[in-house]
Short mmCIF file of C-alpha atoms in Angstrom, two decimals:
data_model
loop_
_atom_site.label_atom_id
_atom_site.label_comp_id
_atom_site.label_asym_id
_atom_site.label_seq_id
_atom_site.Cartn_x
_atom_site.Cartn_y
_atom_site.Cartn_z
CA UNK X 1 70.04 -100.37 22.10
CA UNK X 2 73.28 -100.83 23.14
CA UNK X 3 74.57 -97.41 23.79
CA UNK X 4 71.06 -96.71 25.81
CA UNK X 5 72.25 -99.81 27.89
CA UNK X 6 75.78 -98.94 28.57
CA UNK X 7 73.77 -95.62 29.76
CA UNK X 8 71.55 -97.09 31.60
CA UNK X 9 74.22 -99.18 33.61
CA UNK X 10 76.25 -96.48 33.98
CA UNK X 11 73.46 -94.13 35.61
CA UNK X 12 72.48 -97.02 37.88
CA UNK X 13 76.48 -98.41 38.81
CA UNK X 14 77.35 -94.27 39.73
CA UNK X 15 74.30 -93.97 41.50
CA UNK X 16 75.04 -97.36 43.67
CA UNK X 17 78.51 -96.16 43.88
CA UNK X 18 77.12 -92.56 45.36
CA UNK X 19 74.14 -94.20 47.36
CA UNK X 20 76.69 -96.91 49.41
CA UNK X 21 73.73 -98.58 49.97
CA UNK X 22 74.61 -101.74 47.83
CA UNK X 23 78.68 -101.28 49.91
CA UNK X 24 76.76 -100.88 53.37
CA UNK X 25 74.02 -102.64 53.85
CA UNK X 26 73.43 -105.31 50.87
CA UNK X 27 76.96 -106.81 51.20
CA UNK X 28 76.68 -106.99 54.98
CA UNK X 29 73.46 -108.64 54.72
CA UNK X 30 75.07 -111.14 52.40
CA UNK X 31 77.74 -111.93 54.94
CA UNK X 32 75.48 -111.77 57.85
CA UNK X 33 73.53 -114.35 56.16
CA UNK X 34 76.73 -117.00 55.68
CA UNK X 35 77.56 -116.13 59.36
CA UNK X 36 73.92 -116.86 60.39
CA UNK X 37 73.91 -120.14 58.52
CA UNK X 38 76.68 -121.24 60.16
CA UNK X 39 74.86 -120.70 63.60
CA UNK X 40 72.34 -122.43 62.71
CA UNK X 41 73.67 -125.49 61.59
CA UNK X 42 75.99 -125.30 64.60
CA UNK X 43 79.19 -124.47 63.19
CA UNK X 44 80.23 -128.20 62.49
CA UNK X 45 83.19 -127.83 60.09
CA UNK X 46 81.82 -130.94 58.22
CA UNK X 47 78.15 -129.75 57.60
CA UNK X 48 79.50 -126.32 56.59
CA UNK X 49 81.55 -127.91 54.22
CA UNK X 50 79.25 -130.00 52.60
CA UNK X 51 76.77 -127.54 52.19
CA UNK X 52 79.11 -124.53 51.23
CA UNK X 53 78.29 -123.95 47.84
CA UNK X 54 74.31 -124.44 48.72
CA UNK X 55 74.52 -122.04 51.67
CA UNK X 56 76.54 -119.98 49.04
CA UNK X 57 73.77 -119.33 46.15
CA UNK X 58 71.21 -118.75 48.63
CA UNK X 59 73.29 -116.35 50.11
CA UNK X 60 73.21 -114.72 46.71
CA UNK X 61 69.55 -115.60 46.03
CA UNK X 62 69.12 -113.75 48.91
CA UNK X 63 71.31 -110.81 48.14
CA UNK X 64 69.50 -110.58 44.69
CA UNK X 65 66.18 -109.72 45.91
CA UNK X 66 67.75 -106.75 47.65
CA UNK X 67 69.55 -106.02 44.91
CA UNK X 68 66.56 -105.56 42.21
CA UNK X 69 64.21 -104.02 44.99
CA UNK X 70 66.78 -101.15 44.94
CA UNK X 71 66.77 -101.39 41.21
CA UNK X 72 63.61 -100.86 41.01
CA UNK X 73 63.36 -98.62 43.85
CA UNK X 74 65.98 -95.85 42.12
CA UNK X 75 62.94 -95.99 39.50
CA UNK X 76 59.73 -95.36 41.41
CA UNK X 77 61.01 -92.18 43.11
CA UNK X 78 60.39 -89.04 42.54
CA UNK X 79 59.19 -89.41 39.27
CA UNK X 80 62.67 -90.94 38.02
CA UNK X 81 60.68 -93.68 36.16
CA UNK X 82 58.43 -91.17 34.39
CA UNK X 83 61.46 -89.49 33.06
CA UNK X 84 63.09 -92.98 32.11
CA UNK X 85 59.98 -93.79 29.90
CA UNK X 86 60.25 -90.35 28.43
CA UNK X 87 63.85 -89.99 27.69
CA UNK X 88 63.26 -91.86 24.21
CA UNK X 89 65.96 -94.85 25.35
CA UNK X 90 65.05 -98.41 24.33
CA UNK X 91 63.12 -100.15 26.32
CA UNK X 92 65.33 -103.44 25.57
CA UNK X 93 68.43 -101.30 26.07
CA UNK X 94 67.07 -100.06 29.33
CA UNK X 95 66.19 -103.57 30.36
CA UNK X 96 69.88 -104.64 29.58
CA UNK X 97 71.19 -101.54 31.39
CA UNK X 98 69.20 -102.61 34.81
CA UNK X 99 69.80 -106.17 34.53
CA UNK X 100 73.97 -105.10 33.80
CA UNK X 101 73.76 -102.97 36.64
CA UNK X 102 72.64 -105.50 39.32
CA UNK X 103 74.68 -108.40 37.57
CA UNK X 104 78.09 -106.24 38.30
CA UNK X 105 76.88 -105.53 41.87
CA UNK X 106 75.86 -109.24 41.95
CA UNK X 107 79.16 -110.35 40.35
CA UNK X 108 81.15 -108.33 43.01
CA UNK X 109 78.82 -109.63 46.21
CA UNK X 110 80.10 -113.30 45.03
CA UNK X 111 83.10 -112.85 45.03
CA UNK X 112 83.26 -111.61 48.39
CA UNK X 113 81.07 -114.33 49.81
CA UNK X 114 83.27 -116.70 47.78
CA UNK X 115 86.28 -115.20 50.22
CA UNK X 116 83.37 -115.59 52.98
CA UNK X 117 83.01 -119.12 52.33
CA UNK X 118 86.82 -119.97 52.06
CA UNK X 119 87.26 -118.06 55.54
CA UNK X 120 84.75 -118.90 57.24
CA UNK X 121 83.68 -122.65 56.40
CA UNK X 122 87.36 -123.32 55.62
CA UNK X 123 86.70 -124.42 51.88
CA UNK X 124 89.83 -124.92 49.82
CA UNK X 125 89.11 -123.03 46.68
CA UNK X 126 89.14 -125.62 43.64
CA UNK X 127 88.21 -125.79 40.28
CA UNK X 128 88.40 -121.51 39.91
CA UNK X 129 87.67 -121.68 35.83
CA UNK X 130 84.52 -123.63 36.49
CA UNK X 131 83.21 -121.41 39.41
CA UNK X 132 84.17 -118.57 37.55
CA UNK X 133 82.02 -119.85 34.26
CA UNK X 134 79.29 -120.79 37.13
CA UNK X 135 79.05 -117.43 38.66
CA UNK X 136 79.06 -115.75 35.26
CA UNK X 137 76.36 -117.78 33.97
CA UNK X 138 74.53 -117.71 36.77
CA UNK X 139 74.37 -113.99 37.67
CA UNK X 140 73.57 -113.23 34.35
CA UNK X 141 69.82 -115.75 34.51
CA UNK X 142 69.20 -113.88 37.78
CA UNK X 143 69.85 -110.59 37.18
CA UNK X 144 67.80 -110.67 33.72
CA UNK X 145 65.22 -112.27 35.81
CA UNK X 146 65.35 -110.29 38.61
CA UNK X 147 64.84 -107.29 36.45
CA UNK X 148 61.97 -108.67 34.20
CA UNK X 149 60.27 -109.32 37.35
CA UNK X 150 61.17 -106.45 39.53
CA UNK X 151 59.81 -104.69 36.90
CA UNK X 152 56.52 -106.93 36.78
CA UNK X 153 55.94 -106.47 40.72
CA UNK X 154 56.83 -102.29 40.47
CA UNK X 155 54.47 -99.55 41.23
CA UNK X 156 52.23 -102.14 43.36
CA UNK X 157 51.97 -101.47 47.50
CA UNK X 158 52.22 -105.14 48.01
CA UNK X 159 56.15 -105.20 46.07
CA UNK X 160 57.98 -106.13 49.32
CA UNK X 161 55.99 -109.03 49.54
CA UNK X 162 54.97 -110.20 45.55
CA UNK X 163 58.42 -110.12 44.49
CA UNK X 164 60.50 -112.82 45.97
CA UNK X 165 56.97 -115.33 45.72
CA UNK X 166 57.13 -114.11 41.76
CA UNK X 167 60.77 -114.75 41.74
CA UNK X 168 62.18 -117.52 43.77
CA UNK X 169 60.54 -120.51 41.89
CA UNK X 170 60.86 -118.94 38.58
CA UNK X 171 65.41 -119.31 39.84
CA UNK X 172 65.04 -122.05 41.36
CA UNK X 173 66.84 -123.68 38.72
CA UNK X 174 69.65 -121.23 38.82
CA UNK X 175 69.78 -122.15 42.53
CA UNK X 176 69.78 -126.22 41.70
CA UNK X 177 72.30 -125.87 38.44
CA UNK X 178 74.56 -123.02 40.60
CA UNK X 179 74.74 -125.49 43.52
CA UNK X 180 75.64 -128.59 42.05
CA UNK X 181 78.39 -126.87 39.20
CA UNK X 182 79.67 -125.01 42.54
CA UNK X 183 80.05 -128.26 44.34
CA UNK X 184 81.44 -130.28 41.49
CA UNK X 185 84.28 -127.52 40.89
CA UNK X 186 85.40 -127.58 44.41
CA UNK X 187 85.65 -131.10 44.52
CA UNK X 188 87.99 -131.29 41.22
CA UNK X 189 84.65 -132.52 39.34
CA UNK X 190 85.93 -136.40 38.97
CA UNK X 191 82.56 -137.06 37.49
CA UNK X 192 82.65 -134.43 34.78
CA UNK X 193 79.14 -133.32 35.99
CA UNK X 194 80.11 -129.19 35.59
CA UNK X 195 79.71 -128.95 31.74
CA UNK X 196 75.78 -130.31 32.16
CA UNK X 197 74.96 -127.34 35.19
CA UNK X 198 77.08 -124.59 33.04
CA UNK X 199 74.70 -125.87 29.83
CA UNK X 200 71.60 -125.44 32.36
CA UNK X 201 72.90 -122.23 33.55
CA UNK X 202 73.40 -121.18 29.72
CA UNK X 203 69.92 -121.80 28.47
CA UNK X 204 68.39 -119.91 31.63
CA UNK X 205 70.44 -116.78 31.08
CA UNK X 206 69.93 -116.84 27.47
CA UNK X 207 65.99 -117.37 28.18
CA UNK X 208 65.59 -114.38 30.66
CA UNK X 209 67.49 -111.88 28.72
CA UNK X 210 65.81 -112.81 25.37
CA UNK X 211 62.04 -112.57 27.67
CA UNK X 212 63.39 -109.66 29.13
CA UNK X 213 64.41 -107.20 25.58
CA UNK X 214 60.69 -108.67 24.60
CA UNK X 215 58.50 -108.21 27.28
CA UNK X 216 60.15 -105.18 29.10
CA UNK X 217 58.89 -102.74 26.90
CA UNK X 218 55.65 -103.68 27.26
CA UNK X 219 55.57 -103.64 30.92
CA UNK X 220 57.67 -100.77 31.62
CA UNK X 221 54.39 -98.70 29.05
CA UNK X 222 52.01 -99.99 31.47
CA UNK X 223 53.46 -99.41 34.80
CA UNK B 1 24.20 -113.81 28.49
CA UNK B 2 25.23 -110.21 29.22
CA UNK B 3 22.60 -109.71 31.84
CA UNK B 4 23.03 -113.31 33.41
CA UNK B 5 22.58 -112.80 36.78
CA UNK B 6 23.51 -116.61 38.24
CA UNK B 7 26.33 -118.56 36.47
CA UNK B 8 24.35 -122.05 35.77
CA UNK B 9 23.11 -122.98 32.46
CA UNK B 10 22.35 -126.16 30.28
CA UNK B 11 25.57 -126.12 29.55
CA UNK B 12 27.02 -126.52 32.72
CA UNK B 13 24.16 -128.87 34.21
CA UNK B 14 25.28 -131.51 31.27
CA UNK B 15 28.68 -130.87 32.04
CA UNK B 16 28.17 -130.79 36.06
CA UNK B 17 26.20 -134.28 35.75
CA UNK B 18 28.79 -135.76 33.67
CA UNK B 19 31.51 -134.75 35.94
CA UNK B 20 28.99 -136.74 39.08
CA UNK B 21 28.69 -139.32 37.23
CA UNK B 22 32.40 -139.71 36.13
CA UNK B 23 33.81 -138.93 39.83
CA UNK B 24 30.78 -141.55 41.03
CA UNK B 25 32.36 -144.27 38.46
CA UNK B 26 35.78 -143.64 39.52
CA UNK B 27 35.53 -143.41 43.05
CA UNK B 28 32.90 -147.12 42.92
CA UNK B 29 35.56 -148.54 40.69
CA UNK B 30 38.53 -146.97 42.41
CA UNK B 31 37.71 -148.81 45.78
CA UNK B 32 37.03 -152.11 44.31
CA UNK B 33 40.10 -152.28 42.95
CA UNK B 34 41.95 -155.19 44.50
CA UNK B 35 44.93 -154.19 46.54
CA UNK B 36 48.23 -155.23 45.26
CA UNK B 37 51.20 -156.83 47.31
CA UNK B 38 53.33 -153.86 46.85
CA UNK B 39 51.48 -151.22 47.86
CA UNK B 40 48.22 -152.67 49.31
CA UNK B 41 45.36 -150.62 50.19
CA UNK B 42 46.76 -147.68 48.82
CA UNK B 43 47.40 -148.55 45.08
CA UNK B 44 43.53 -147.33 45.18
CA UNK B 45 45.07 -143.53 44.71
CA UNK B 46 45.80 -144.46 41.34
CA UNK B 47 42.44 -143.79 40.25
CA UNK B 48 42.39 -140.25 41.08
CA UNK B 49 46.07 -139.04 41.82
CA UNK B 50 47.61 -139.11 37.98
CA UNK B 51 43.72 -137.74 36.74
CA UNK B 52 44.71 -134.45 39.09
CA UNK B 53 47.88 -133.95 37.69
CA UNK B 54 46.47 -134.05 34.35
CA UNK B 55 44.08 -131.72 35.19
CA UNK B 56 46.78 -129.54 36.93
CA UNK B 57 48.68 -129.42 33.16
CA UNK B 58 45.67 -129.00 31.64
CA UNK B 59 44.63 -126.09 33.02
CA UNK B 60 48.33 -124.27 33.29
CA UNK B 61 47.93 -125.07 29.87
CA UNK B 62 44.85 -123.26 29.01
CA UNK B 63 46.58 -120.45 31.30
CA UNK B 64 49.23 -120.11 28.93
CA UNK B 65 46.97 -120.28 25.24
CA UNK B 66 44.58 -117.68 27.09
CA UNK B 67 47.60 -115.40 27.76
CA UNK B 68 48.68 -115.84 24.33
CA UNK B 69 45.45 -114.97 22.76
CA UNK B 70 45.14 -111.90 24.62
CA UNK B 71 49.18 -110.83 23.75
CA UNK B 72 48.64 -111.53 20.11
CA UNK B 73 46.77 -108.22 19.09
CA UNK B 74 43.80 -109.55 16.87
CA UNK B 75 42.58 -112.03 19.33
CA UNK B 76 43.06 -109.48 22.33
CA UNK B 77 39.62 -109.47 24.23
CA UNK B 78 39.10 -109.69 28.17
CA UNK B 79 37.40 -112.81 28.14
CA UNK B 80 40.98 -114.58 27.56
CA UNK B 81 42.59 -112.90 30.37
CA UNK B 82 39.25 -113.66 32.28
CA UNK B 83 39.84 -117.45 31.24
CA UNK B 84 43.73 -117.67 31.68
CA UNK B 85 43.45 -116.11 35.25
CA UNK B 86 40.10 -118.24 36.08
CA UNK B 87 42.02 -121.76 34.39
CA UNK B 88 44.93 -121.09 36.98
CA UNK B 89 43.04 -120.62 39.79
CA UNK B 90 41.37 -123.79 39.16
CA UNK B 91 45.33 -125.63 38.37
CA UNK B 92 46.39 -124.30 41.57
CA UNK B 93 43.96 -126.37 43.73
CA UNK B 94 44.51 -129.43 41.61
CA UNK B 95 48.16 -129.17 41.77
CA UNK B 96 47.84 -128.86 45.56
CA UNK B 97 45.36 -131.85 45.39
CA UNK B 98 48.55 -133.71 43.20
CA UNK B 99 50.18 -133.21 46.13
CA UNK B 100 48.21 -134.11 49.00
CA UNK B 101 47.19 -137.51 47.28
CA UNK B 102 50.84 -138.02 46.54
CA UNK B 103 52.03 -137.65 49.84
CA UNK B 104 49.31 -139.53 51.26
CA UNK B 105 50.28 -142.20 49.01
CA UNK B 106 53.72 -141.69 49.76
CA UNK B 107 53.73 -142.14 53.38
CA UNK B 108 53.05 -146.05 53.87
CA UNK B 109 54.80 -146.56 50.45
CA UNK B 110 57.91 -145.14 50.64
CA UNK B 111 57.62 -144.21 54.83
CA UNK B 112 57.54 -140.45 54.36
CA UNK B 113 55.48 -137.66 53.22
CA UNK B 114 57.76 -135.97 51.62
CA UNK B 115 60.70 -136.76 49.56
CA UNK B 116 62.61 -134.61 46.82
CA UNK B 117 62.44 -136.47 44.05
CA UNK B 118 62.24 -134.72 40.79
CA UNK B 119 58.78 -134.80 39.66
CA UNK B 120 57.57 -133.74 43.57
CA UNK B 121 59.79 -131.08 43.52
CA UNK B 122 58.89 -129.55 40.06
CA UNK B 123 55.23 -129.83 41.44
CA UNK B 124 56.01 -127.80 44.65
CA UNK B 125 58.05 -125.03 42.35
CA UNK B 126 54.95 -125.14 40.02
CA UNK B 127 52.41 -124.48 43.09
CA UNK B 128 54.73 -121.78 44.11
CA UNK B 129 54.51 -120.11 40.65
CA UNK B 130 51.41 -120.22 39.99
CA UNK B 131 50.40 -119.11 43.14
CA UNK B 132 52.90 -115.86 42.68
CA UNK B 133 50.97 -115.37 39.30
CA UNK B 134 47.91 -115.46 41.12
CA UNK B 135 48.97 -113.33 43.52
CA UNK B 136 49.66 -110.88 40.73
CA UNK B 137 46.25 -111.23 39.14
CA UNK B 138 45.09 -109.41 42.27
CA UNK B 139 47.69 -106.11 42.55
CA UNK B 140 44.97 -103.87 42.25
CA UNK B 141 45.47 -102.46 38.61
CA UNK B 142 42.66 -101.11 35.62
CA UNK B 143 41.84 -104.27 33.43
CA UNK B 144 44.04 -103.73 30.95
CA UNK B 145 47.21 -103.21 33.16
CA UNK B 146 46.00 -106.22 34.61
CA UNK B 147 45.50 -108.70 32.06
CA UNK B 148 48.45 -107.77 30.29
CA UNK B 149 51.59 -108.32 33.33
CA UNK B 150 49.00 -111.38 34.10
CA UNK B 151 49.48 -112.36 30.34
CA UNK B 152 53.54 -112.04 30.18
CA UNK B 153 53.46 -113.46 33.83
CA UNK B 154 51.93 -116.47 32.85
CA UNK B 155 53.92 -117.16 29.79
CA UNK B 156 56.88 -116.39 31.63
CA UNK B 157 55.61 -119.37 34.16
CA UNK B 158 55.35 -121.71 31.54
CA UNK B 159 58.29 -121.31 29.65
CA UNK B 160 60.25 -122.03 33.02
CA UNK B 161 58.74 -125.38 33.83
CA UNK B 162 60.91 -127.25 31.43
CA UNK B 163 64.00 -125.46 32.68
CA UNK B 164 62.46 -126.39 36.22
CA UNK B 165 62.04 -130.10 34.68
CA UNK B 166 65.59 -130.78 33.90
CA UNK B 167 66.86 -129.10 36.48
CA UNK B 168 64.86 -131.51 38.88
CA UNK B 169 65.00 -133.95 37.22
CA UNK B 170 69.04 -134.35 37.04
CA UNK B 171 68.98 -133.24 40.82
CA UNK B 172 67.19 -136.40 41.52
CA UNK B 173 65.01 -138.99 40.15
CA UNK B 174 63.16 -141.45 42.43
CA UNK B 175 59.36 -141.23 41.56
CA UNK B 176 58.47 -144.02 38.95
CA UNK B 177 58.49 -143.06 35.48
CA UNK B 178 55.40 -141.75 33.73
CA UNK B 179 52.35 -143.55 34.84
CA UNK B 180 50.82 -144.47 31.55
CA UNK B 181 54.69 -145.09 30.27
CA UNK B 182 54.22 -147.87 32.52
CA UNK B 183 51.41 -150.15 30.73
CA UNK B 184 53.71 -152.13 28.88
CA UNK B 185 53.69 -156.09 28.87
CA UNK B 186 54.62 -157.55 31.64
CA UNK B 187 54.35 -154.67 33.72
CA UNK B 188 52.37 -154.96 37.07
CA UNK B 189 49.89 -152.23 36.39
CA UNK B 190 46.98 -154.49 35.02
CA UNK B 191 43.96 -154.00 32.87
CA UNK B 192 41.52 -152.78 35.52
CA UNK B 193 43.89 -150.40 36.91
CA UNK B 194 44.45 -148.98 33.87
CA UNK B 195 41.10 -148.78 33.14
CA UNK B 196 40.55 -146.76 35.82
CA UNK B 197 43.09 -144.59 35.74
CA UNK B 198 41.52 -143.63 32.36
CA UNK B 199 38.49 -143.28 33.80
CA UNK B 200 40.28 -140.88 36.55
CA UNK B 201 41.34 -138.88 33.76
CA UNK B 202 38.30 -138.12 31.98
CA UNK B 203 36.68 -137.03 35.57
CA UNK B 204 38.83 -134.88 36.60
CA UNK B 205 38.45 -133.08 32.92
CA UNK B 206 35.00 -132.75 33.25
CA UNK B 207 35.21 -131.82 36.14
CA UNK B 208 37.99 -129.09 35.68
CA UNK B 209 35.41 -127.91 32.64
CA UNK B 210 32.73 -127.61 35.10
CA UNK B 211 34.89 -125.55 37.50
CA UNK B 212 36.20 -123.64 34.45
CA UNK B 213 32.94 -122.40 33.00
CA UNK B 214 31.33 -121.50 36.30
CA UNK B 215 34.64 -119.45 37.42
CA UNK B 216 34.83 -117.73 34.23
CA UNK B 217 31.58 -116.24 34.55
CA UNK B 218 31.81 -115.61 38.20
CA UNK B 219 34.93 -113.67 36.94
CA UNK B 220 32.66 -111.70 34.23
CA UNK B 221 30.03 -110.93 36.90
CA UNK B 222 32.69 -109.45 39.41
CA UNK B 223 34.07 -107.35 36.69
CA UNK B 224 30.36 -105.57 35.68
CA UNK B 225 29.81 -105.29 39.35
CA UNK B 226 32.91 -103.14 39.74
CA UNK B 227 31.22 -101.47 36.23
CA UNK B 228 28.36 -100.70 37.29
CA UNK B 229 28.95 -99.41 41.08
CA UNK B 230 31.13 -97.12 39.40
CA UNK B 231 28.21 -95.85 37.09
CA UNK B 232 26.25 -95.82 40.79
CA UNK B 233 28.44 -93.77 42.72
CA UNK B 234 29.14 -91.64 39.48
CA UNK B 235 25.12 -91.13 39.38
CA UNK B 236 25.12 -90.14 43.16
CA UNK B 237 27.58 -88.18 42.81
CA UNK B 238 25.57 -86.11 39.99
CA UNK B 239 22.81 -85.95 42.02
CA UNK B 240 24.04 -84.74 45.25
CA UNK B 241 25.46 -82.01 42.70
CA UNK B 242 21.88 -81.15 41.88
CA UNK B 243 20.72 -80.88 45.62
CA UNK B 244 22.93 -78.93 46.42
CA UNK B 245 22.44 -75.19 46.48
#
């Protein structure tokens, strides 16, 4: 299972790494999207601050549903999906490949909209053991979920549209936890309030990847 | 019942009049109830708001044993996907119900229609999901496909409403505690109210059961129709074979 992931990840990672597409327009997006929040709320240092590590994880919300469409979209073309299902890999170990695929890409795209953020909203970086725990936990839940459901919503006309309805309330406690572990970092966490969102964070990415080595097989039969 | 043509039966007449007669009893009851000093007029909601949100559970709950039964391989059979996707449909209007009763309630009581406290919030995300899990349900797909992404779908929903509980509920926490929680001594929810709250509950269960059993065979009817104008065209099809030279 595992050697079928590190496969798996490795296909997808050299293919993104070919493609660009993830370099040029996914990572732009992301940025484009902390630039565009900041026009909206009118570019008042205070607000921005405030709100950083919100505007922050939607920002990657955001990013993530481009990031599995692509996943997924690698696998509908040109028959590449047939051949996945008849390679003989594991369908968990394929699962973990995808999902390890778009949580390095996602891993990457934070930390450059964590530099974003500092530039940009003029956030003094705090707390960096915390975010880092935060940003590991947290890409982890959404790229397992991401997957599970990118998955769920592939080979249908309407994907474009089903999959961020199927997956933005199923992370919406990623978002919540991510947010409020974010926040507490940066502001040296005086009430001790981090541990509880990294716990929250824990169980959800623990959840999704167990759901996902169960139920992926299943799915990817089907599709 | 395979060639029922109509979805009424005994059944759901007896079930249909006791659902009347329990909405009639709550809804007589509900707007003699005297008004309190808190939250006049409106503490009237109580009779039918926290019956909807049971209902709401109860049917994401049937959802989720439905899915389950068809998953687990010696109980597979259509008619539990039929029920799960038919029990959800049904949850989704309750749960928006739960929410327009809420905020209707909430606007003189706490001056706005909306506010994010936990247990609104976790409503709102559950809406949301259930109403992507509907959405799947109709990704065009043979029955099988169909029934079992619906299936993992749906159990995938419910496992994330506790996750979506405590994340909520940590967030913020404004909307009183649980409403039956709440009937202890000295607590200003009285007998009557109480009484009718119950009486709330049990209506909106019948009526949910009413809803349930019609939709489910509405669901089984829709399904031979697609059945059998396949086995039409298929026999048209044979026959313009035969006229033809």
């Amino acid at each position: 299972m595992w050697r079928d992931a590190v496969l798996v990840a490795g296909k997808d990672l050299r293919i993104e790494a070919r493609s660009r597409v993830a370099t040029n327009q996914v990572a732009p997006f992301a940025v484009l999207v902390l630039v565009l929040f900041a026009v909206a709320l009118d570019a008042d240092r205070r607000v921005l601050e405030q709100a950083a590590a919100g505007l922050l994880w939607v920002a990657v919300l955001l990013s993530t549903l481009l990031a599995v469409h692509r996943a997924q979209g690698v696998e509908s073309a040109e028959g590449t999906g047939d051949a996945l299902r008849l390679s003989g890999l594991d369908p968990a170990g394929i699962f973990l490949g995808k999902a390890a695929a778009v949580a390095v890409q996602l891993l990457a795209l934070e930390v450059l909209l964590g530099v974003g953020v500092v530039v940009l909203y003029d956030i003094d970086p705090a707390g960096l053991g915390t975010l880092a725990l935060t940003a590991g936990a947290a890409t982890v839940g959404l790229a397992a979920a991401g997957t599970l459901y990118g998955v769920l919503a592939t080979r249908s006309r309407v994907r474009e549209t089903l999959l961020p309805l199927l997956l933005l309330p199923v992370v919406a406690p990623v978002l919540i936890a991510a947010t409020r572990a974010s926040e507490a970092a940066l502001a040296g966490d005086p009430l001790g309030a981090a541990p509880q969102w990294l716990g929250l964070l824990g169980v959800f990415a623990v959840m999704y990847v167990g759901f996902g080595v169960v139920a992926f097989g299943p799915l990817m039969e089907e599709a | 019942m395979t060639n029922r043509t109509g979805t009424a039966s005994a059944l759901t007449l007896s079930l249909g009049l006791a659902a009347a007669l329990a909405l009639a009893g709550t809804v007589a009851l509900g707007l003699t109830l005297p008004a309190t000093v808190e939250q006049g007029e409106y503490s009237r909601l109580i009779a039918i708001h926290p019956g909807l949100a049971w209902a709401s559970y109860l049917a994401f709950g049937v959802t989720a044993a439905a899915s389950a039964l068809w998953l687990w391989p010696r109980t597979r059979s259509s008619r539990w996907d039929l029920l799960a996707g038919s029990s959800a449909e049904i949850g989704v209007v309750f749960t928006a119900l739960t929410l327009a009763t809420g905020s209707i309630w909430g606007r003189p009581t706490w001056g706005v229609w909306w506010v994010w406290d936990a247990r609104l919030t976790l409503s709102a995300l559950m809406l949301a999901l259930y109403l992507g899990y509907l959405a799947l349900r109709r990704v065009p797909a043979p029955v099988d496909v169909r029934a079992r992404r619906s299936a993992i779908a749906a159990l995938l929903a419910v496992a994330v409403v506790p996750v979506n509980h405590f994340a909520v509920e940590w967030w913020r926490t404004l909307h009183q505690g649980r409403s039956l929680a709440q009937t202890t001594p000295g607590n200003d929810l009285d007998g009557i109210f109480v009484g009718v709250m119950l009486l709330g509950f049990l209506a909106m269960t019948l009526v949910y059961c009413w809803l349930l059993v019609h939709r489910v065979r509405v669901a089984r009817l829709e399904d031979r129709l697609d059945e059998q104008s396949l086995a039409v065209a298929l026999d048209e099809r044979r026959r313009e074979a035969v006229l033809a030279p």
